[in-house]
Amino acid sequence: MLFNSFEFALFLPIVFILYWFVTNKNLKLQNLLIVIASYIFYGWWDWRFLSLIVFSSIIDYSVGLGLKSQQNNAKRKLLLICSILVNIGFLGFFKYYNFFVDSFVDAFSFFGQTISSSSLNIILPVGISFYTFQTLSYSIDVYRRKLEPTKNIIAFFAFVSFFPQLVAGPIERATNLLPQFYKERKFDYDNAIDGMRQILWGLFKKIVIADNCALWANRIFDGSADYSGSTLFLGVIFFAFQIYGDFSGYSDIAIGTSRLFGFNLMRNFAFPYFSRDIAEFWRRWHISLSTWFRDYVYIPLGGSKVGNIAKVRNTFIIFVVSGFWHGANWTFIVWGFINALYFLPLLLFKKNRINTDQVAENKLLPSFKEFLQMGTTFFITLIAWVFFRAENIQHAFSYLAGIFSKSLFSMPERHPKDVIILLVLFVVVEWIQRDKQHALQIDTIKIPRFLRWSLYYGIIMVIHLMGGTQQEFIYFQF
Amino acid sequence: MKNFLVKSLIFFLPIELIIIAHLTLDPFRIIYDYDDPYEKSIVALNRSEICKRVYLKNREELGYNAFIFGSSRSQGYKCKSWEKHLPNDATALHFDGSGEGIWGIATKVNYIDELGDSLKYALVSVDGDLLINTDNNKKFFTISPPEMSKESYTTYYTKYIQAGLDLKFLAGYIDMTIFGKYRPYMKKVISRVKYFHRGNPLTADVFYGNGTHIKIDSAGYYNALIEKGVFYDRNTVDQNKKYEVTELEIEQLKSIKKVFDRHKTDFVIIISPLYDQLPLNIEQVELLNEIFGSENVYDFSGKTYLTEPIHNYYEDSHFRPHVANIVMDSVYSSR
């Protein structure tokens, strides 16, 4: 079920009413409702893949209990490996099987050998990359004794399948989300109202910004051979806002929806395009995934508290694995590799944590230096986005060669004025609100209701009138 | 919580009112049953939905076994006229779709098959536009009903809700319902009708309001359309226009033939006499001949005595029933 669908518009109020009015007196029943609602939400795509979630939940629940009762370290490790193998096994099979087979065949043919292979027609279960990482975090944290394993099977199943963030995150840590299922939830009016605002802003980002940009980004990337450098440059800007609007929009809707049910999810995006360097960008972009890799891969490898060679190795591992997580294609691996190249100098010269504050804090405009820094960071992320969006490596290189040609300084053949104006306004609003959790977080005391409601209706009208052609959320494919 | 609910109800009041208006007025004729859904309808209606409803309502009692398939261009063929060419046991239903493609026909044929009904006779009206249309056309008045498309009910009804939320439509519909006067801004969302269409509740045939208009004032009707440039100069049509054959088209045509074979259907494939006078390209005709047998394919496209006079057409797309009658006479006299 898509957040931007009629089905969800019906589903959400029904679950909301059942949650707060029918099951509110019994925590177990309330959690059970979440499990059922989440399975309906997920099964709407393809009910067959529900079995994967159920199986993964059973394995990790059992591993958790096994880790609690087991004191022998070797056996504890074995249990953890079992959880990792099951979760990564599912992911590997559904997401990467064909990639490995094809790459294997390509490698042999490169050396003049031909081997026959058979790719399988595998459908990627929606959200598998997200919920497998979430359940893995539980097993690892229990193994590390950072988290007490739960005996409450309904709470655990609800944690794994919690519908607002099941298919595209934020990837929650068991330490944050699971305990929320143990406690009685109280309806908080202000939290719910701001959750509604966050949902509205998320829908705006998805339906207006991302879907309109998608239309142009797709056209330009698909016909890249026919366009001038300036149009290609515009195309990658459209893609940058498409992916941002799409993914951060989804996260906003997920977080906002959770707030309606009395849950607090972790923040996933913090206005990343206002970053002054690439390290700051990665602290603000897809935060739940970056921190997951930091906590469960980077730090166990020694993190930055090791020698320079190990630091370089760790940085490449983390970024390349992160790229590969996004999809079974070499383009994502190269995208990760490029980001590692961007990040390494900052790490080696210990400059990776110089921009931890808010840019232009308490000021309306950035300084010239900050402006240049933000522009440069945005520009280098654009270069990397070309690899992320391209069909293959050759396409990415030819796209970049097209951008860096004389025609970069010509008038773009494609320059949809309405979308460009929309983007400028969007950036201005996000800039003004950059110190908030989301751009529609407004002071309800200072702004009278009439104005607030006018603003909400205005946004709804813009969504209605300017919404692009409905596209699925990009991150569902990851 | 109470405060939250009350405020939410107030905030969403405009949307609630729109929903209530739709439930009451049912502009798309999809909520309630109607003997004649076209009666006083000022909105384009979904033909597949109308035909499906007539079919499901009467299939047990009437036992349909003869079906006319095609797009709105098939509407010149009337069931009662067709039945005259068929054996006495034939009971016909017009089972067309707005903007129908080969995909739509295939799903309808399969639907009849699934329900276990007999498909003893079939008349399939085709043209180039129909043959290359191999997907579910998802506008509210063309989308295939979920019983046939096997897509979700919510996707289907969402199309109507989206269309109903269109402000231009809403304003136009309410304005027209209250004042009954067509205004320029209503163009493309509200049908400008002088005479309403009429539907046959047993055969699902539709009789165009234009037909009534022509009967009353033929000269006025055609002069107005000529003035508007509706009957364009056919010498300006690109004579090289080709409808490319695709794998999907072949697959879908074969699936139709497969069901016909299973039902031992006595069928005819009629290539429509269209106003543009372009003969259907040879690749398409050969494909139809190959799959359905040349003895079952009748080509009336191109420049003929039927396509020459403008009064054989309601406008530049739909030919009139008397043309369809001539076509059927010609087809069945040669069988």
PDB file of C-alpha atoms in Angstrom, chain A residues 186-198 255-256 259-260 262 264 438 440-445 449 452 456, chain B residues 1 3-4 7:
ATOM      1  CA  LYS A 186      -0.943   8.093  25.530  1.00  0.00           C
ATOM      2  CA  PHE A 187      -2.483  10.278  22.892  1.00  0.00           C
ATOM      3  CA  ASP A 188      -0.598  13.567  22.723  1.00  0.00           C
ATOM      4  CA  TYR A 189      -2.592  16.245  20.917  1.00  0.00           C
ATOM      5  CA  ASP A 190       0.355  18.480  19.992  1.00  0.00           C
ATOM      6  CA  ASN A 191       2.443  15.545  18.845  1.00  0.00           C
ATOM      7  CA  ALA A 192      -0.418  14.215  16.709  1.00  0.00           C
ATOM      8  CA  ILE A 193      -1.130  17.617  15.144  1.00  0.00           C
ATOM      9  CA  ASP A 194       2.541  18.102  14.288  1.00  0.00           C
ATOM     10  CA  GLY A 195       2.561  14.547  12.969  1.00  0.00           C
ATOM     11  CA  MET A 196      -0.263  15.523  10.608  1.00  0.00           C
ATOM     12  CA  ARG A 197       1.755  18.528   9.462  1.00  0.00           C
ATOM     13  CA  GLN A 198       4.757  16.309   8.870  1.00  0.00           C
ATOM     14  CA  ILE A 255       7.477   9.595  11.189  1.00  0.00           C
ATOM     15  CA  GLY A 256       4.286  11.664  11.130  1.00  0.00           C
ATOM     16  CA  ARG A 259       3.393  10.102  15.934  1.00  0.00           C
ATOM     17  CA  LEU A 260      -0.352   9.686  15.409  1.00  0.00           C
ATOM     18  CA  GLY A 262       2.151   7.664  19.930  1.00  0.00           C
ATOM     19  CA  ASN A 264       8.673   8.396  18.034  1.00  0.00           C
ATOM     20  CA  HIS A 438      10.555  19.312   9.280  1.00  0.00           C
ATOM     21  CA  LEU A 440       6.107  22.562   8.224  1.00  0.00           C
ATOM     22  CA  GLN A 441       6.848  22.651  11.938  1.00  0.00           C
ATOM     23  CA  ILE A 442       5.312  25.991  12.829  1.00  0.00           C
ATOM     24  CA  ASP A 443       4.680  27.939  15.961  1.00  0.00           C
ATOM     25  CA  THR A 444       0.987  27.453  16.652  1.00  0.00           C
ATOM     26  CA  ILE A 445       0.917  30.243  19.203  1.00  0.00           C
ATOM     27  CA  ARG A 449      -5.480  29.425  13.159  1.00  0.00           C
ATOM     28  CA  ARG A 452      -2.382  28.113   9.545  1.00  0.00           C
ATOM     29  CA  TYR A 456      -2.568  23.771   4.945  1.00  0.00           C
TER      30      TYR A 456
ATOM     31  CA  MET B   1      -8.441  13.071  21.602  1.00  0.00           C
ATOM     32  CA  ASN B   3     -10.520  17.844  20.393  1.00  0.00           C
ATOM     33  CA  PHE B   4      -8.299  16.223  17.760  1.00  0.00           C
ATOM     34  CA  LYS B   7     -10.845  19.558  14.575  1.00  0.00           C
TER      35      LYS B   7
END
